[in-house]
Amino acid sequence: ALLHREAGKTLLDAVAELREAVDFLRYYATQAEGGAPRGTFACISPWNFPLAIFTGQLSAALAAGNAVLAKPAEQTPLVAWRATQLLHEAGVPATALQLLPGAGDVGAALTSCPDVDGVAFTGSTETAQAIHRAMAENLTPGAPLIAETGGLNAMIVDSTALPEQAVAAIVESAFQSAGQRCSALRCLYVQEDIAEDFLRMLTGAMDVLVMGNPWDPATDAGPVIDEEAAEGIRSYVAKARREGRVLKELDAPAPGHFVAPALLRVPGIKAMEREIFGPVLHVATFGSEELDRVIADINATGYGLTFGLMTRIDDRVQHVTEAVHAGNIYVNRNQIGAIVGSQPFGGEGLSGTGPKAGGPHYLARFRAHPAEAPA
């Protein structure tokens, strides 16, 4: 209920998030033995996964033996409070896990505190860079920053792709959670040979999306997080509308922080100056001989979080997955919803510092190297 009311999560998303939080607890618990802790970790989590990422960060830090100062997003403090309460009831000492709700000033204080021995952060690339600078000036040299940030995530659909499968995956990747996932699809490349029919099918699939109260089982997409976010996305789409680039736009319910899913035409990913964190999908077309140029343009963004490929050519799968620089690459499925322990999640370049959450190397970053271990 808190995920519905505070974060706008649909029923499907809320259940999946609860399961992911439990998966993190179980997965890191199995790796809790071995290695010395670093000391005290500041864990700064986002509003778009206010239970799963919040729990994943702090459970990894605790499993490695650290104390945790948990700072949730200011938009979702109640979910974090309830999770912390449950962890305390389950036996985590209050002295080992403390909740520090608040705005950005709380996070800034934590990441500038010399008594903090490491920081785990999920959020924007710009904030991660600011945290890195603050840590360099105030924390002990070598204090780790474990950061997972955003991305300009792309998908390529070639002429051999099964269109029904591709459309379902695209709608899920771009519009589930109202597009508020760092892994969400932002730029779709469709081979020009199939583009007209394929886009007709895609816009038809958009027509059946249901927006409304997130606790209604019929709802496919709820509101975005707040009015500031909604206005920013609406302004971006309005500019595209003035430029004649809107291919499809739904009607959003009123009142509330609802933003209509939109499909915008772009010449390519190079035309996207920043990540739009909402239900906005950009689409470009490419010729069969331009595949390597498309891959080069995707890599040139500097981001590397998720990538999707729809094709039935085995050689193309091999070629593209070896060439694309992204932490999580998905073939013939959606590109959201990585599974803890099965699909460790994280990016490279501007999208994260690695190692991946929910993977075998994550806990090592929360532990001291032998030379750093406390006496």
mmCIF file of N, CA and C in Angstrom, residues 87-154:
data_model
loop_
_atom_site.group_PDB
_atom_site.id
_atom_site.type_symbol
_atom_site.label_atom_id
_atom_site.label_comp_id
_atom_site.label_asym_id
_atom_site.label_seq_id
_atom_site.Cartn_x
_atom_site.Cartn_y
_atom_site.Cartn_z
ATOM 1 N N LEU A 87 13.305 -4.478 9.534
ATOM 2 C CA LEU A 87 14.654 -5.011 9.723
ATOM 3 C C LEU A 87 15.042 -4.968 11.202
ATOM 4 N N HIS A 88 14.679 -3.886 11.884
ATOM 5 C CA HIS A 88 14.952 -3.830 13.323
ATOM 6 C C HIS A 88 14.175 -4.912 14.067
ATOM 7 N N GLU A 89 12.920 -5.120 13.694
ATOM 8 C CA GLU A 89 12.115 -6.162 14.335
ATOM 9 C C GLU A 89 12.698 -7.544 14.086
ATOM 10 N N ALA A 90 13.342 -7.714 12.934
ATOM 11 C CA ALA A 90 13.926 -9.010 12.573
ATOM 12 C C ALA A 90 15.258 -9.262 13.269
ATOM 13 N N GLY A 91 15.807 -8.255 13.956
ATOM 14 C CA GLY A 91 17.018 -8.469 14.718
ATOM 15 C C GLY A 91 18.218 -7.633 14.333
ATOM 16 N N VAL A 92 18.121 -6.816 13.290
ATOM 17 C CA VAL A 92 19.236 -5.923 12.949
ATOM 18 C C VAL A 92 19.338 -4.865 14.048
ATOM 19 N N PRO A 93 20.485 -4.715 14.711
ATOM 20 C CA PRO A 93 20.586 -3.750 15.814
ATOM 21 C C PRO A 93 20.349 -2.314 15.336
ATOM 22 N N ALA A 94 19.673 -1.545 16.144
ATOM 23 C CA ALA A 94 19.446 -0.137 15.806
ATOM 24 C C ALA A 94 20.759 0.622 15.706
ATOM 25 N N THR A 95 21.775 0.167 16.425
ATOM 26 C CA THR A 95 23.084 0.820 16.344
ATOM 27 C C THR A 95 23.800 0.524 15.035
ATOM 28 N N ALA A 96 23.355 -0.535 14.321
ATOM 29 C CA ALA A 96 23.986 -0.901 13.054
ATOM 30 C C ALA A 96 23.245 -0.347 11.849
ATOM 31 N N LEU A 97 21.985 0.015 12.023
ATOM 32 C CA LEU A 97 21.183 0.534 10.910
ATOM 33 C C LEU A 97 20.363 1.717 11.399
ATOM 34 N N GLN A 98 20.678 2.889 10.888
ATOM 35 C CA GLN A 98 19.951 4.090 11.273
ATOM 36 C C GLN A 98 19.430 4.790 10.025
ATOM 37 N N LEU A 99 18.178 5.252 10.111
ATOM 38 C CA LEU A 99 17.506 5.907 8.998
ATOM 39 C C LEU A 99 17.639 7.409 9.138
ATOM 40 N N LEU A 100 18.064 8.056 8.065
ATOM 41 C CA LEU A 100 18.239 9.511 8.057
ATOM 42 C C LEU A 100 17.454 10.106 6.890
ATOM 43 N N PRO A 101 16.147 10.259 7.025
ATOM 44 C CA PRO A 101 15.353 10.850 5.941
ATOM 45 C C PRO A 101 15.637 12.332 5.802
ATOM 46 N N GLY A 102 15.348 12.863 4.627
ATOM 47 C CA GLY A 102 15.560 14.284 4.393
ATOM 48 C C GLY A 102 15.834 14.569 2.938
ATOM 49 N N ALA A 103 16.184 15.807 2.679
ATOM 50 C CA ALA A 103 16.441 16.261 1.311
ATOM 51 C C ALA A 103 17.925 16.124 0.973
ATOM 52 N N GLY A 104 18.338 16.808 -0.086
ATOM 53 C CA GLY A 104 19.705 16.678 -0.558
ATOM 54 C C GLY A 104 20.751 17.127 0.425
ATOM 55 N N ASP A 105 20.374 18.027 1.343
ATOM 56 C CA ASP A 105 21.358 18.508 2.318
ATOM 57 C C ASP A 105 21.810 17.391 3.256
ATOM 58 N N VAL A 106 20.919 16.426 3.525
ATOM 59 C CA VAL A 106 21.308 15.298 4.364
ATOM 60 C C VAL A 106 22.329 14.427 3.632
ATOM 61 N N GLY A 107 22.056 14.146 2.360
ATOM 62 C CA GLY A 107 23.009 13.376 1.573
ATOM 63 C C GLY A 107 24.349 14.077 1.444
ATOM 64 N N ALA A 108 24.317 15.397 1.264
ATOM 65 C CA ALA A 108 25.560 16.162 1.143
ATOM 66 C C ALA A 108 26.370 16.095 2.432
ATOM 67 N N ALA A 109 25.676 16.148 3.580
ATOM 68 C CA ALA A 109 26.374 16.054 4.856
ATOM 69 C C ALA A 109 27.031 14.689 5.028
ATOM 70 N N LEU A 110 26.310 13.634 4.643
ATOM 71 C CA LEU A 110 26.852 12.285 4.780
ATOM 72 C C LEU A 110 28.076 12.078 3.908
ATOM 73 N N THR A 111 28.009 12.530 2.666
ATOM 74 C CA THR A 111 29.106 12.268 1.729
ATOM 75 C C THR A 111 30.293 13.203 1.947
ATOM 76 N N SER A 112 30.143 14.134 2.872
ATOM 77 C CA SER A 112 31.251 15.025 3.238
ATOM 78 C C SER A 112 31.770 14.742 4.634
ATOM 79 N N CYS A 113 31.267 13.700 5.283
ATOM 80 C CA CYS A 113 31.616 13.405 6.672
ATOM 81 C C CYS A 113 32.846 12.501 6.741
ATOM 82 N N PRO A 114 33.918 12.929 7.379
ATOM 83 C CA PRO A 114 35.135 12.100 7.446
ATOM 84 C C PRO A 114 34.943 10.775 8.170
ATOM 85 N N ASP A 115 33.875 10.659 8.990
ATOM 86 C CA ASP A 115 33.634 9.416 9.713
ATOM 87 C C ASP A 115 32.955 8.354 8.857
ATOM 88 N N VAL A 116 32.531 8.712 7.655
ATOM 89 C CA VAL A 116 31.940 7.759 6.731
ATOM 90 C C VAL A 116 33.057 7.059 5.951
ATOM 91 N N ASP A 117 32.973 5.745 5.858
ATOM 92 C CA ASP A 117 34.046 4.948 5.240
ATOM 93 C C ASP A 117 33.748 4.494 3.824
ATOM 94 N N GLY A 118 32.543 4.776 3.332
ATOM 95 C CA GLY A 118 32.178 4.414 1.967
ATOM 96 C C GLY A 118 30.764 4.863 1.682
ATOM 97 N N VAL A 119 30.438 4.987 0.387
ATOM 98 C CA VAL A 119 29.125 5.467 -0.027
ATOM 99 C C VAL A 119 28.581 4.552 -1.112
ATOM 100 N N ALA A 120 27.325 4.141 -0.948
ATOM 101 C CA ALA A 120 26.583 3.466 -2.010
ATOM 102 C C ALA A 120 25.487 4.421 -2.468
ATOM 103 N N PHE A 121 25.424 4.665 -3.767
ATOM 104 C CA PHE A 121 24.491 5.670 -4.287
ATOM 105 C C PHE A 121 23.840 5.164 -5.563
ATOM 106 N N THR A 122 22.542 5.392 -5.684
ATOM 107 C CA THR A 122 21.826 5.178 -6.935
ATOM 108 C C THR A 122 21.052 6.444 -7.252
ATOM 109 N N GLY A 123 21.244 6.985 -8.446
ATOM 110 C CA GLY A 123 20.588 8.225 -8.835
ATOM 111 C C GLY A 123 21.189 8.770 -10.111
ATOM 112 N N SER A 124 21.172 10.074 -10.256
ATOM 113 C CA SER A 124 21.630 10.700 -11.493
ATOM 114 C C SER A 124 23.152 10.713 -11.592
ATOM 115 N N THR A 125 23.633 10.764 -12.817
ATOM 116 C CA THR A 125 25.075 10.843 -13.059
ATOM 117 C C THR A 125 25.649 12.118 -12.462
ATOM 118 N N GLU A 126 24.932 13.234 -12.595
ATOM 119 C CA GLU A 126 25.415 14.512 -12.073
ATOM 120 C C GLU A 126 25.586 14.468 -10.557
ATOM 121 N N THR A 127 24.627 13.880 -9.859
ATOM 122 C CA THR A 127 24.731 13.788 -8.403
ATOM 123 C C THR A 127 25.876 12.860 -8.007
ATOM 124 N N ALA A 128 26.048 11.769 -8.735
ATOM 125 C CA ALA A 128 27.157 10.861 -8.443
ATOM 126 C C ALA A 128 28.498 11.563 -8.588
ATOM 127 N N GLN A 129 28.630 12.403 -9.606
ATOM 128 C CA GLN A 129 29.880 13.146 -9.791
ATOM 129 C C GLN A 129 30.108 14.136 -8.649
ATOM 130 N N ALA A 130 29.021 14.779 -8.168
ATOM 131 C CA ALA A 130 29.140 15.706 -7.041
ATOM 132 C C ALA A 130 29.538 14.962 -5.769
ATOM 133 N N ILE A 131 28.959 13.778 -5.569
ATOM 134 C CA ILE A 131 29.324 12.965 -4.414
ATOM 135 C C ILE A 131 30.792 12.570 -4.475
ATOM 136 N N HIS A 132 31.241 12.201 -5.667
ATOM 137 C CA HIS A 132 32.639 11.794 -5.830
ATOM 138 C C HIS A 132 33.589 12.932 -5.450
ATOM 139 N N ARG A 133 33.242 14.148 -5.863
ATOM 140 C CA ARG A 133 34.078 15.296 -5.508
ATOM 141 C C ARG A 133 34.079 15.540 -4.003
ATOM 142 N N ALA A 134 32.912 15.459 -3.378
ATOM 143 C CA ALA A 134 32.824 15.677 -1.926
ATOM 144 C C ALA A 134 33.612 14.623 -1.159
ATOM 145 N N MET A 135 33.534 13.381 -1.610
ATOM 146 C CA MET A 135 34.283 12.314 -0.952
ATOM 147 C C MET A 135 35.785 12.532 -1.083
ATOM 148 N N ALA A 136 36.213 12.955 -2.260
ATOM 149 C CA ALA A 136 37.649 13.188 -2.482
ATOM 150 C C ALA A 136 38.190 14.263 -1.557
ATOM 151 N N GLU A 137 37.350 15.235 -1.230
ATOM 152 C CA GLU A 137 37.794 16.349 -0.391
ATOM 153 C C GLU A 137 37.721 16.042 1.098
ATOM 154 N N ASN A 138 36.864 15.098 1.501
ATOM 155 C CA ASN A 138 36.583 14.942 2.925
ATOM 156 C C ASN A 138 36.794 13.555 3.496
ATOM 157 N N LEU A 139 36.647 12.511 2.701
ATOM 158 C CA LEU A 139 36.742 11.151 3.221
ATOM 159 C C LEU A 139 38.164 10.613 3.098
ATOM 160 N N THR A 140 38.409 9.516 3.782
ATOM 161 C CA THR A 140 39.709 8.873 3.708
ATOM 162 C C THR A 140 40.027 8.451 2.282
ATOM 163 N N PRO A 141 41.250 8.669 1.802
ATOM 164 C CA PRO A 141 41.596 8.211 0.455
ATOM 165 C C PRO A 141 41.329 6.717 0.304
ATOM 166 N N GLY A 142 40.697 6.368 -0.788
ATOM 167 C CA GLY A 142 40.351 4.971 -1.028
ATOM 168 C C GLY A 142 38.967 4.584 -0.575
ATOM 169 N N ALA A 143 38.252 5.497 0.088
ATOM 170 C CA ALA A 143 36.867 5.184 0.469
ATOM 171 C C ALA A 143 36.057 4.935 -0.799
ATOM 172 N N PRO A 144 35.378 3.796 -0.910
ATOM 173 C CA PRO A 144 34.730 3.445 -2.172
ATOM 174 C C PRO A 144 33.427 4.214 -2.407
ATOM 175 N N LEU A 145 33.186 4.545 -3.664
ATOM 176 C CA LEU A 145 31.887 5.022 -4.124
ATOM 177 C C LEU A 145 31.321 3.938 -5.031
ATOM 178 N N ILE A 146 30.216 3.350 -4.607
ATOM 179 C CA ILE A 146 29.542 2.317 -5.387
ATOM 180 C C ILE A 146 28.308 2.983 -5.976
ATOM 181 N N ALA A 147 28.384 3.364 -7.249
ATOM 182 C CA ALA A 147 27.345 4.202 -7.860
ATOM 183 C C ALA A 147 26.694 3.506 -9.036
ATOM 184 N N GLU A 148 25.366 3.594 -9.081
ATOM 185 C CA GLU A 148 24.596 3.152 -10.247
ATOM 186 C C GLU A 148 23.767 4.341 -10.696
ATOM 187 N N THR A 149 23.993 4.775 -11.927
ATOM 188 C CA THR A 149 23.381 6.019 -12.399
ATOM 189 C C THR A 149 22.488 5.752 -13.620
ATOM 190 N N GLY A 150 22.238 6.773 -14.424
ATOM 191 C CA GLY A 150 21.244 6.659 -15.489
ATOM 192 C C GLY A 150 21.815 6.152 -16.795
ATOM 193 N N GLY A 151 21.012 6.300 -17.842
ATOM 194 C CA GLY A 151 21.454 5.833 -19.151
ATOM 195 C C GLY A 151 20.571 6.343 -20.263
ATOM 196 N N LEU A 152 21.126 6.344 -21.476
ATOM 197 C CA LEU A 152 20.347 6.564 -22.700
ATOM 198 C C LEU A 152 20.225 5.199 -23.373
ATOM 199 N N ASN A 153 19.345 4.380 -22.847
ATOM 200 C CA ASN A 153 19.295 2.974 -23.229
ATOM 201 C C ASN A 153 18.605 2.790 -24.582
ATOM 202 N N ALA A 154 19.215 1.983 -25.431
ATOM 203 C CA ALA A 154 18.731 1.789 -26.798
ATOM 204 C C ALA A 154 18.309 0.342 -27.029
#
